[in-house]
Amino acid sequence: MQNIGIVAEFNPFHNGHKHLIDTVKQNGNTIICVMSGNFVQRGDTAITDKFTRAKMAVLGGADLVVELPTPWAMSTAQNFATGAIGILNNLGITDKIVFGSESGDIAALKQTASIIKSDAFNNKINRQISKVSSTFAAARNEIFEKEYPLLASVLRSPNDTLGVEYILAAERVGFTGETDCVKRIGAAHDSAYTDITVSASLIREKIKSGEFDEIAQFMPESAAELLCSAPKSDIKKIENAILCKLRIDFSGDKIPPLPDISEGIENRIKNAVLAATSLEELFALAKTKRYTLSRIRRLCLSAFLGIDNGFFGKIPPYIRVLAFNKRGEELLRQASKVCSSPIITKTNQLDLSDDFTRKVWECEVLSSDIYALTLDTPQKCGNEYYQKIIKT
């Protein structure tokens, strides 16, 4: 029996996630999930709050769910992976990390990771970017198409690409366990219906359009029931607030510090902020060949939430527990003896005298209070303090 780590957003928890967990739980393995909080990597709010999604995961077979704090959850694939794998490593009890994959070919993913981390490859990337106006990802993919055609498909698939980042992150943080993958079933990312498995994005669209009857077949029953009864989030509810804050921050000669910024994109974002009258218009005006839509969304939302580069290059300073079952409770007892980060089950356990811990926690509180305004019925501030851990 092993303790298996999984990284996910569960936005929302669906049959594909259940397949991954069921596959990994064979032979009596326990499941530790690191899950994004109320904001997610595409630069948006999660469809429902993190405690509801954590409960979906535990009812769906996870044993312990801990949070990936907002700065990492809403960052580049590299920062996202470093934060999540760092948490699993610091717990001290994770034997293996497993992720969903389009190819299901862990050898190809590890070979791709080995190539990408080499100095020779990075020199090629830098030359390609300086020669051709393209994104880092486009330059990387072009080199693979020419020089490693048998591996090129890995970088054309979003979950395979993220899997490569998990492998690289495991090495960066010193994780000594195994990494492995499970082949995804059903619909690809952002695609249409197949059988009983669809992408989370399609489920979200059905929810937002009020087609609740259609989602039950694509989710475990317990998850579907929770989702239908839980408050739903829509970032458009705070659209004008975001535009207002960005106009203030980018007014005059001011440009707020943005994470992972280069090539003068901050000036393009500023011009878009001052011209746009909606978020979609803002994103469209700021988008370039080098900066994808999801990256622009993350940058704008990071500016709104006050997320800068000060969060990155580090692992989250604490491990926040969201949900667990009886097996998860035993995992927490084991981890408490060996964990290299504070495990937080009550907010008064946080050491706010540490500047970095305080910075991360204050960002989480603010993000949660803002998220509360995006729900069907806006909620008061303070959820980070009064919400109890989910125990099943």
Tab-separated table of C-alpha atoms in Angstrom, residues 81-308:
chain	number	residue	atom	x	y	z
A	81	ALA	CA	3.576	22.402	-10.435
A	82	THR	CA	6.338	23.590	-8.102
A	83	GLY	CA	3.836	24.714	-5.475
A	84	ALA	CA	1.743	21.546	-5.629
A	85	ILE	CA	4.582	19.028	-5.799
A	86	GLY	CA	6.408	20.983	-3.100
A	87	ILE	CA	3.434	20.526	-0.775
A	88	LEU	CA	3.282	16.782	-1.482
A	89	ASN	CA	7.009	16.501	-0.873
A	90	ASN	CA	6.949	18.528	2.342
A	91	LEU	CA	4.171	16.364	3.785
A	92	GLY	CA	6.855	13.711	4.121
A	93	ILE	CA	4.511	10.765	3.586
A	94	THR	CA	3.915	10.858	-0.180
A	95	ASP	CA	5.325	7.740	-1.835
A	96	LYS	CA	4.321	8.446	-5.406
A	97	ILE	CA	2.797	11.197	-7.569
A	98	VAL	CA	0.283	10.249	-10.261
A	99	PHE	CA	-1.451	12.467	-12.820
A	100	GLY	CA	-3.858	12.113	-15.715
A	101	SER	CA	-2.332	12.007	-19.182
A	102	GLU	CA	-3.588	11.950	-22.762
A	103	SER	CA	-0.836	9.544	-23.845
A	104	GLY	CA	-0.561	7.422	-20.715
A	105	ASP	CA	3.136	7.016	-21.643
A	106	ILE	CA	5.242	7.910	-18.598
A	107	ALA	CA	8.485	6.976	-20.381
A	108	ALA	CA	7.787	9.524	-23.139
A	109	LEU	CA	6.902	12.182	-20.553
A	110	LYS	CA	10.095	11.578	-18.591
A	111	GLN	CA	12.176	11.649	-21.781
A	112	THR	CA	10.544	14.944	-22.765
A	113	ALA	CA	11.285	16.385	-19.327
A	114	SER	CA	14.918	15.286	-19.585
A	115	ILE	CA	15.308	17.095	-22.907
A	116	ILE	CA	13.564	20.274	-21.738
A	117	LYS	CA	15.753	20.702	-18.652
A	118	SER	CA	19.016	20.429	-20.605
A	119	ASP	CA	21.173	23.518	-21.205
A	120	ALA	CA	21.484	22.643	-24.880
A	121	PHE	CA	17.718	22.683	-25.345
A	122	ASN	CA	17.275	25.967	-23.498
A	123	ASN	CA	19.940	27.572	-25.672
A	124	LYS	CA	17.946	26.457	-28.718
A	125	ILE	CA	14.771	27.922	-27.220
A	126	ASN	CA	16.406	31.293	-26.622
A	127	ARG	CA	17.732	31.410	-30.174
A	128	GLN	CA	14.352	30.418	-31.588
A	129	ILE	CA	12.473	33.081	-29.608
A	130	SER	CA	14.910	35.826	-30.602
A	131	LYS	CA	14.695	34.773	-34.257
A	132	VAL	CA	10.926	34.304	-34.511
A	133	SER	CA	8.259	36.300	-32.699
A	134	SER	CA	6.483	33.484	-30.858
A	135	THR	CA	5.650	32.249	-27.387
A	136	PHE	CA	8.046	30.125	-25.377
A	137	ALA	CA	5.620	27.212	-25.795
A	138	ALA	CA	5.392	27.680	-29.573
A	139	ALA	CA	9.179	27.817	-29.924
A	140	ARG	CA	9.555	24.727	-27.762
A	141	ASN	CA	6.942	22.826	-29.752
A	142	GLU	CA	8.550	23.791	-33.059
A	143	ILE	CA	11.921	22.440	-31.929
A	144	PHE	CA	10.302	19.180	-30.824
A	145	GLU	CA	8.449	18.844	-34.151
A	146	LYS	CA	11.760	19.119	-36.017
A	147	GLU	CA	14.165	17.294	-33.730
A	148	TYR	CA	12.050	14.941	-31.605
A	149	PRO	CA	9.003	14.140	-33.755
A	150	LEU	CA	8.115	11.004	-31.780
A	151	LEU	CA	7.743	13.123	-28.619
A	152	ALA	CA	6.134	16.200	-30.190
A	153	SER	CA	2.591	15.036	-29.443
A	154	VAL	CA	3.350	15.243	-25.705
A	155	LEU	CA	3.633	19.028	-25.916
A	156	ARG	CA	0.462	19.333	-27.973
A	157	SER	CA	-1.609	17.810	-25.163
A	158	PRO	CA	-2.411	19.976	-22.108
A	159	ASN	CA	-2.351	17.250	-19.474
A	160	ASP	CA	0.786	15.649	-20.886
A	161	THR	CA	2.448	19.073	-20.900
A	162	LEU	CA	1.457	19.660	-17.285
A	163	GLY	CA	2.656	16.144	-16.463
A	164	VAL	CA	6.097	17.056	-17.787
A	165	GLU	CA	6.054	20.060	-15.426
A	166	TYR	CA	5.177	17.768	-12.512
A	167	ILE	CA	8.166	15.566	-13.342
A	168	LEU	CA	10.466	18.591	-13.530
A	169	ALA	CA	9.010	20.035	-10.313
A	170	ALA	CA	9.545	16.732	-8.481
A	171	GLU	CA	13.232	16.994	-9.313
A	172	ARG	CA	13.407	20.675	-8.333
A	173	VAL	CA	11.906	20.144	-4.870
A	174	GLY	CA	13.867	16.969	-4.187
A	175	PHE	CA	10.992	14.478	-4.274
A	176	THR	CA	12.545	11.005	-4.191
A	177	GLY	CA	9.421	8.953	-4.883
A	178	GLU	CA	8.079	7.807	-8.226
A	179	THR	CA	6.062	9.767	-10.766
A	180	ASP	CA	3.535	7.971	-12.955
A	181	CYS	CA	0.485	8.677	-15.094
A	182	VAL	CA	-2.939	7.227	-15.848
A	183	LYS	CA	-4.359	7.493	-19.339
A	184	ARG	CA	-7.335	9.829	-19.472
A	185	ILE	CA	-10.672	8.471	-20.635
A	186	GLY	CA	-13.489	10.126	-22.538
A	187	ALA	CA	-13.481	13.681	-23.850
A	188	ALA	CA	-10.362	15.745	-24.329
A	189	HIS	CA	-9.867	19.083	-22.624
A	190	ASP	CA	-12.494	21.653	-23.725
A	191	SER	CA	-14.114	19.162	-26.127
A	192	ALA	CA	-17.689	17.951	-26.635
A	193	TYR	CA	-19.564	14.987	-25.198
A	194	THR	CA	-18.392	11.415	-25.708
A	195	ASP	CA	-20.109	8.892	-23.459
A	196	ILE	CA	-20.261	9.506	-19.723
A	197	THR	CA	-17.057	11.539	-19.532
A	198	VAL	CA	-16.759	15.169	-20.589
A	199	SER	CA	-14.333	17.952	-19.783
A	200	ALA	CA	-14.861	20.111	-16.701
A	201	SER	CA	-15.173	23.198	-18.913
A	202	LEU	CA	-18.203	21.745	-20.672
A	203	ILE	CA	-19.842	20.910	-17.339
A	204	ARG	CA	-19.231	24.488	-16.200
A	205	GLU	CA	-20.878	25.844	-19.336
A	206	LYS	CA	-23.918	23.641	-18.785
A	207	ILE	CA	-24.190	24.851	-15.198
A	208	LYS	CA	-23.904	28.510	-16.156
A	209	SER	CA	-26.647	28.076	-18.763
A	210	GLY	CA	-28.916	26.389	-16.208
A	211	GLU	CA	-28.822	22.909	-17.802
A	212	PHE	CA	-28.419	21.067	-14.501
A	213	ASP	CA	-30.310	17.965	-15.650
A	214	GLU	CA	-27.611	17.207	-18.219
A	215	ILE	CA	-24.630	17.148	-15.849
A	216	ALA	CA	-25.663	14.256	-13.586
A	217	GLN	CA	-24.523	11.601	-16.065
A	218	PHE	CA	-21.039	13.143	-16.240
A	219	MET	CA	-20.376	13.301	-12.492
A	220	PRO	CA	-20.512	10.892	-9.555
A	221	GLU	CA	-23.951	11.183	-7.939
A	222	SER	CA	-22.592	12.667	-4.719
A	223	ALA	CA	-20.630	15.341	-6.616
A	224	ALA	CA	-23.580	16.250	-8.844
A	225	GLU	CA	-25.866	16.640	-5.822
A	226	LEU	CA	-23.345	18.862	-4.041
A	227	LEU	CA	-22.769	20.990	-7.109
A	228	CYS	CA	-26.430	21.539	-7.824
A	229	SER	CA	-27.145	22.657	-4.251
A	230	ALA	CA	-23.971	24.704	-3.672
A	231	PRO	CA	-23.610	28.421	-4.479
A	232	LYS	CA	-22.127	28.934	-7.932
A	233	SER	CA	-19.537	31.531	-8.872
A	234	ASP	CA	-19.397	33.825	-11.898
A	235	ILE	CA	-16.527	36.281	-12.252
A	236	LYS	CA	-18.773	38.612	-14.250
A	237	LYS	CA	-20.430	39.586	-10.961
A	238	ILE	CA	-17.279	41.518	-10.074
A	239	GLU	CA	-16.370	42.555	-13.619
A	240	ASN	CA	-16.751	46.291	-12.994
A	241	ALA	CA	-14.876	46.003	-9.702
A	242	ILE	CA	-11.935	44.385	-11.511
A	243	LEU	CA	-11.990	47.022	-14.264
A	244	CYS	CA	-12.179	49.792	-11.655
A	245	LYS	CA	-9.247	48.462	-9.615
A	246	LEU	CA	-7.109	47.968	-12.728
A	247	ARG	CA	-7.887	51.484	-13.986
A	248	ILE	CA	-6.733	52.859	-10.635
A	249	ASP	CA	-3.597	50.710	-10.565
A	250	PHE	CA	-2.630	51.545	-14.151
A	251	SER	CA	-3.544	55.251	-14.012
A	252	GLY	CA	-1.015	57.945	-14.846
A	253	ASP	CA	2.489	56.529	-15.046
A	254	LYS	CA	1.723	53.660	-12.680
A	255	ILE	CA	2.162	50.002	-13.624
A	256	PRO	CA	1.639	47.489	-10.791
A	257	PRO	CA	4.191	44.689	-10.389
A	258	LEU	CA	2.983	41.707	-12.378
A	259	PRO	CA	4.285	38.138	-12.018
A	260	ASP	CA	6.234	36.444	-14.799
A	261	ILE	CA	6.248	39.504	-17.038
A	262	SER	CA	8.528	40.358	-19.974
A	263	GLU	CA	8.691	41.851	-23.478
A	264	GLY	CA	6.829	45.019	-22.535
A	265	ILE	CA	3.488	43.245	-22.190
A	266	GLU	CA	2.740	45.379	-19.124
A	267	ASN	CA	2.410	48.441	-21.383
A	268	ARG	CA	0.042	46.579	-23.668
A	269	ILE	CA	-2.038	45.517	-20.671
A	270	LYS	CA	-2.094	49.105	-19.446
A	271	ASN	CA	-3.387	50.375	-22.805
A	272	ALA	CA	-6.017	47.624	-22.805
A	273	VAL	CA	-7.074	48.453	-19.219
A	274	LEU	CA	-7.587	52.107	-20.073
A	275	ALA	CA	-9.580	51.309	-23.231
A	276	ALA	CA	-11.690	48.271	-22.308
A	277	THR	CA	-15.243	48.421	-20.979
A	278	SER	CA	-15.524	44.674	-20.288
A	279	LEU	CA	-13.193	41.894	-19.200
A	280	GLU	CA	-13.504	40.076	-22.507
A	281	GLU	CA	-12.585	43.253	-24.380
A	282	LEU	CA	-9.652	43.801	-22.034
A	283	PHE	CA	-8.337	40.273	-22.583
A	284	ALA	CA	-8.779	40.517	-26.349
A	285	LEU	CA	-6.970	43.875	-26.556
A	286	ALA	CA	-4.041	42.663	-24.434
A	287	LYS	CA	-3.605	39.261	-26.076
A	288	THR	CA	-0.551	38.780	-28.316
A	289	LYS	CA	1.107	35.897	-30.137
A	290	ARG	CA	3.507	35.521	-27.236
A	291	TYR	CA	0.903	35.881	-24.487
A	292	THR	CA	-2.013	33.469	-24.643
A	293	LEU	CA	-5.506	34.373	-23.476
A	294	SER	CA	-5.202	32.311	-20.293
A	295	ARG	CA	-1.916	34.016	-19.428
A	296	ILE	CA	-3.429	37.471	-19.961
A	297	ARG	CA	-6.381	36.502	-17.767
A	298	ARG	CA	-3.996	35.363	-15.017
A	299	LEU	CA	-1.937	38.553	-15.240
A	300	CYS	CA	-4.976	40.823	-15.010
A	301	LEU	CA	-6.475	38.876	-12.119
A	302	SER	CA	-3.070	38.773	-10.391
A	303	ALA	CA	-2.888	42.565	-10.635
A	304	PHE	CA	-6.398	42.771	-9.176
A	305	LEU	CA	-5.527	40.455	-6.266
A	306	GLY	CA	-2.068	41.929	-5.640
A	307	ILE	CA	-0.098	38.822	-6.664
A	308	ASP	CA	3.487	39.575	-7.725
